[in-house]
Short mmCIF file of C-alpha atoms and ligand atoms in Angstrom, two decimals:
data_model
loop_
_atom_site.label_atom_id
_atom_site.label_comp_id
_atom_site.label_asym_id
_atom_site.label_seq_id
_atom_site.Cartn_x
_atom_site.Cartn_y
_atom_site.Cartn_z
CA MET H 1 17.84 45.94 -7.61
CA GLU H 2 14.13 45.44 -7.25
CA GLN H 3 11.65 43.58 -5.13
CA LYS H 4 12.02 40.54 -7.34
CA GLN H 5 15.46 40.15 -5.75
CA ILE H 6 13.70 38.62 -2.75
CA ASN H 7 12.98 34.89 -2.49
CA LEU H 8 9.46 35.13 -1.07
CA THR H 9 9.27 31.50 0.05
CA ALA H 10 12.48 31.92 2.06
CA LEU H 11 11.12 35.15 3.55
CA GLU H 12 7.91 33.38 4.60
CA ASP H 13 9.92 30.60 6.24
CA MET H 14 11.87 33.26 8.09
CA LEU H 15 8.72 34.92 9.37
CA GLU H 16 7.45 31.54 10.64
CA GLU H 17 10.72 31.12 12.51
CA LEU H 18 10.49 34.68 13.85
CA ALA H 19 6.97 33.91 15.15
CA GLN H 20 8.31 30.91 17.04
CA LYS H 21 11.59 32.24 18.46
CA ASN H 22 11.52 36.02 18.07
CA TRP H 23 14.66 35.69 15.95
CA ALA H 24 15.31 34.04 12.60
CA ILE H 25 18.17 33.50 10.23
CA SER H 26 18.34 32.64 6.51
CA LYS H 27 20.86 32.56 3.69
CA GLN H 28 18.17 32.19 1.03
CA VAL H 29 16.29 35.49 1.03
CA PHE H 30 18.75 37.42 -1.17
CA SER H 31 20.86 35.99 -3.98
CA GLU H 32 24.64 35.97 -3.65
CA ASP H 33 25.06 38.20 -6.72
CA PHE H 34 22.70 40.77 -5.30
CA CYS H 35 24.62 40.80 -2.01
CA LYS H 36 27.97 41.05 -3.83
CA ASP H 37 26.74 44.26 -5.51
CA LEU H 38 25.87 45.67 -2.08
CA ALA H 39 29.29 44.61 -0.76
CA HIS H 40 31.01 46.45 -3.62
CA GLU H 41 28.97 49.52 -2.87
CA CYS H 42 30.06 49.41 0.77
CA GLN H 43 33.71 48.93 -0.24
CA ASN H 44 33.44 51.87 -2.63
CA LEU H 45 31.95 54.08 0.08
CA ALA H 46 34.83 53.13 2.37
CA ALA H 47 37.43 53.79 -0.33
CA ALA H 48 35.86 57.20 -1.03
CA GLY H 49 36.02 58.12 2.67
CA GLN H 50 32.23 58.29 2.88
CA LEU H 51 31.77 56.12 5.98
CA SER H 52 31.65 57.92 9.32
CA LYS H 53 32.50 56.76 12.81
CA ALA H 54 29.30 55.45 14.41
CA SER H 55 28.09 56.95 17.67
CA ILE H 56 26.06 55.66 20.60
CA GLY H 57 23.27 57.34 22.57
CA LYS H 58 20.69 59.86 21.45
CA GLY H 59 20.39 63.64 21.27
CA ALA H 60 22.70 65.53 23.62
CA SER H 61 24.26 62.32 24.98
CA LYS H 62 25.33 61.12 21.54
CA THR H 63 29.03 60.27 21.62
CA VAL H 64 31.65 58.32 19.72
CA ARG H 65 33.01 55.55 21.98
CA SER H 66 35.16 53.26 19.85
CA GLU H 67 35.83 50.89 22.74
CA ILE H 68 32.06 50.18 22.85
CA ARG H 69 31.18 50.50 19.17
CA GLY H 70 33.90 50.47 16.53
CA ASP H 71 32.08 50.49 13.20
CA PHE H 72 31.93 53.08 10.43
CA ILE H 73 28.55 53.71 8.81
CA GLN H 74 26.66 55.44 6.03
CA TRP H 75 22.86 55.75 6.23
CA LEU H 76 20.99 54.63 3.13
CA ASP H 77 19.05 57.26 1.30
CA ASP H 78 15.32 56.46 0.94
CA SER H 79 15.83 56.45 -2.83
CA HIS H 80 18.36 53.60 -2.60
CA PRO H 81 17.03 50.56 -4.54
CA PHE H 82 17.55 48.31 -1.51
CA HIS H 83 14.73 50.23 0.17
CA GLN H 84 12.30 48.53 -2.24
CA CYS H 85 13.33 45.19 -0.75
CA LEU H 86 13.02 46.53 2.78
CA GLU H 87 9.60 47.90 1.93
CA LEU H 88 8.44 44.46 0.84
CA ILE H 89 9.78 42.93 4.05
CA ARG H 90 8.07 45.68 6.08
CA GLN H 91 4.73 44.90 4.44
CA SER H 92 5.20 41.16 4.99
CA LEU H 93 6.05 41.73 8.66
CA ASN H 94 2.88 43.82 9.04
CA GLN H 95 0.70 41.21 7.34
CA PHE H 96 2.15 38.44 9.46
CA PHE H 97 2.42 40.11 12.86
CA PHE H 98 0.13 43.20 12.70
CA LEU H 99 3.05 45.28 13.96
CA GLY H 100 2.00 48.58 12.39
CA LEU H 101 5.51 49.15 11.05
CA ARG H 102 5.57 52.49 9.27
CA ARG H 103 9.12 52.86 8.07
CA VAL H 104 12.57 51.34 7.96
CA GLU H 105 15.98 52.91 8.49
CA ALA H 106 19.16 51.23 7.34
CA HIS H 107 22.90 51.83 7.16
CA PHE H 108 25.95 50.19 5.69
CA ALA H 109 28.42 49.26 8.42
CA LEU H 110 32.09 48.39 8.24
CA TYR H 111 33.94 47.06 11.27
CA PRO H 112 37.69 47.30 10.66
CA PRO H 113 39.98 44.67 12.20
CA GLY H 114 39.85 44.89 16.00
CA ALA H 115 36.47 46.62 16.07
CA GLY H 116 33.32 45.21 17.68
CA TYR H 117 30.14 46.33 19.38
CA ALA H 118 29.73 45.57 23.09
CA LYS H 119 26.62 43.81 24.37
CA HIS H 120 23.53 45.98 24.01
CA ILE H 121 19.80 46.00 23.24
CA ASP H 122 18.61 48.06 20.28
CA ASN H 123 15.41 49.17 22.01
CA HIS H 124 15.42 49.19 25.81
CA ARG H 125 12.14 48.56 27.56
CA PRO H 126 11.19 51.57 29.68
CA ASN H 127 11.26 51.39 33.49
CA SER H 128 12.90 48.01 33.55
CA GLY H 129 16.37 46.71 34.09
CA GLN H 130 18.20 46.19 30.83
CA ASN H 131 16.94 42.63 30.46
CA SER H 132 14.03 42.24 32.82
CA GLY H 133 10.32 42.47 32.22
CA SER H 134 8.44 41.19 29.24
CA SER H 135 6.10 43.97 28.29
CA GLY H 136 7.64 44.15 24.84
CA GLY H 137 7.27 47.92 24.69
CA GLY H 138 10.61 49.61 24.06
CA SER H 139 11.70 53.16 24.76
CA ASN H 140 12.20 53.91 21.10
CA HIS H 141 10.33 52.93 17.98
CA ARG H 142 12.62 50.19 16.72
CA LYS H 143 10.60 46.98 16.59
CA ILE H 144 12.50 44.54 14.39
CA THR H 145 16.25 44.61 13.74
CA PHE H 146 17.69 43.22 10.53
CA VAL H 147 21.31 42.61 9.55
CA LEU H 148 22.40 41.42 6.10
CA TYR H 149 26.06 40.36 6.06
CA LEU H 150 28.22 41.15 3.05
CA ASN H 151 31.51 39.29 3.50
CA GLU H 152 32.81 37.12 0.73
CA ASN H 153 35.15 34.25 1.68
CA TRP H 154 34.60 34.84 5.40
CA GLN H 155 36.69 32.39 7.45
CA LYS H 156 35.67 31.12 10.86
CA ASP H 157 38.97 32.29 12.36
CA HIS H 158 38.19 35.87 11.32
CA GLY H 159 35.84 36.02 14.33
CA GLY H 160 33.28 38.80 14.00
CA GLU H 161 30.30 36.67 15.00
CA LEU H 162 27.07 38.23 16.16
CA SER H 163 26.45 36.71 19.59
CA LEU H 164 22.82 36.61 20.66
CA TYR H 165 21.85 36.27 24.33
CA ASN H 166 18.81 35.05 26.22
CA PRO H 167 16.43 37.99 26.95
CA ASP H 168 15.70 36.55 30.42
CA LYS H 169 19.29 35.74 31.34
CA ASP H 170 21.82 37.78 29.46
CA SER H 171 24.78 35.65 30.53
CA GLU H 172 23.36 32.77 28.48
CA MET H 173 24.31 32.80 24.82
CA LEU H 174 21.58 31.57 22.48
CA GLY H 175 23.76 31.35 19.41
CA GLN H 176 26.42 32.94 17.25
CA VAL H 177 25.95 34.02 13.65
CA GLU H 178 28.88 34.14 11.24
CA PRO H 179 28.76 37.25 9.04
CA THR H 180 28.99 35.39 5.74
CA MET H 181 27.83 36.83 2.43
CA GLY H 182 24.02 36.78 2.16
CA THR H 183 23.23 35.72 5.72
CA LEU H 184 20.21 37.66 6.95
CA ILE H 185 19.10 37.84 10.57
CA LEU H 186 15.89 39.32 11.93
CA PHE H 187 15.15 39.72 15.64
CA ARG H 188 12.88 41.61 18.04
CA SER H 189 14.71 44.86 18.79
CA ASP H 190 13.39 45.07 22.36
CA LEU H 191 14.28 41.57 23.49
CA PHE H 192 17.74 40.34 22.65
CA PRO H 193 21.04 41.49 24.13
CA HIS H 194 23.61 41.03 21.37
CA GLN H 195 27.25 41.72 20.74
CA VAL H 196 29.50 41.97 17.69
CA GLU H 197 32.70 40.04 18.38
CA LYS H 198 35.97 41.59 17.24
CA SER H 199 37.19 40.37 13.88
CA SER H 200 40.57 40.17 12.24
CA ALA H 201 39.26 41.22 8.80
CA ASN H 202 36.99 44.00 7.55
CA ARG H 203 33.42 43.02 8.42
CA MET H 204 30.67 44.57 6.30
CA SER H 205 26.90 44.55 6.66
CA LEU H 206 23.68 46.38 6.02
CA THR H 207 21.93 46.93 9.34
CA GLY H 208 18.59 48.51 10.08
CA TRP H 209 15.36 48.72 11.98
CA PHE H 210 11.69 48.43 11.09
CA ARG H 211 9.93 51.12 13.12
CA ASP H 212 6.39 51.92 14.17
CA ASP H 213 6.70 55.73 14.01
CA ALA H 214 6.46 58.12 11.08
CA LEU H 215 9.24 60.51 10.15
O1 AKG E 1 26.47 43.78 12.78
C1 AKG E 1 25.86 43.11 13.58
O2 AKG E 1 25.94 41.87 13.61
C2 AKG E 1 24.96 43.78 14.60
C3 AKG E 1 25.08 45.29 14.64
C4 AKG E 1 24.31 45.90 15.78
O3 AKG E 1 24.05 45.27 16.77
C5 AKG E 1 23.84 47.29 15.70
O4 AKG E 1 24.26 48.03 14.79
O5 AKG E 1 23.03 47.69 16.57
FE1 FE2 E 2 22.43 46.17 17.82
#
């Protein structure tokens, strides 16, 4: 798994789309074989009992609330080969948008049947209602969210879509993304309310955030 796993033309197209809409989706950035390897790794982690219940909140208010967020995760070590790909995307994002992104954090996620993630924003803007204002400055250092879906033979009736909502009117759905193998989504972490719909099958992904702070 190296940087050459990335289709650079597809990535450039995605960044153009991101510039226009603040979110972008592509099935062409990573090859299916590459994604299948990542899917096997996630399955193996699950089978070995190495995924942990995800929590919400930060610091002292960090809690496990399965009714809000039902996935199991494992953070990727910086030495994981996929980080080379993320590093290339980080550099491209910086060249394109001058975002000053300094690092990326990522985790495998597995949503078992019946699990979802209620509507939320990954990086709330300070001193504003959840979805008001347009300063673009969040209360944490997550700038761009990515999700790479890892589900082979995903059927529409499995559910599990990512629903994306209008930043200015969070009752208005902008679109739904099916979590099919190799689908990659990028979006501004401080703008979009989004929700993971419950699914009837295991739903796997690699999720993470490009950040503008150092460790
Ligand atoms: O898996 C997804 O589609 C999105 C996950 C998500 O919103 C998150 O982990 O913050
Ligand atoms: Fe999220």
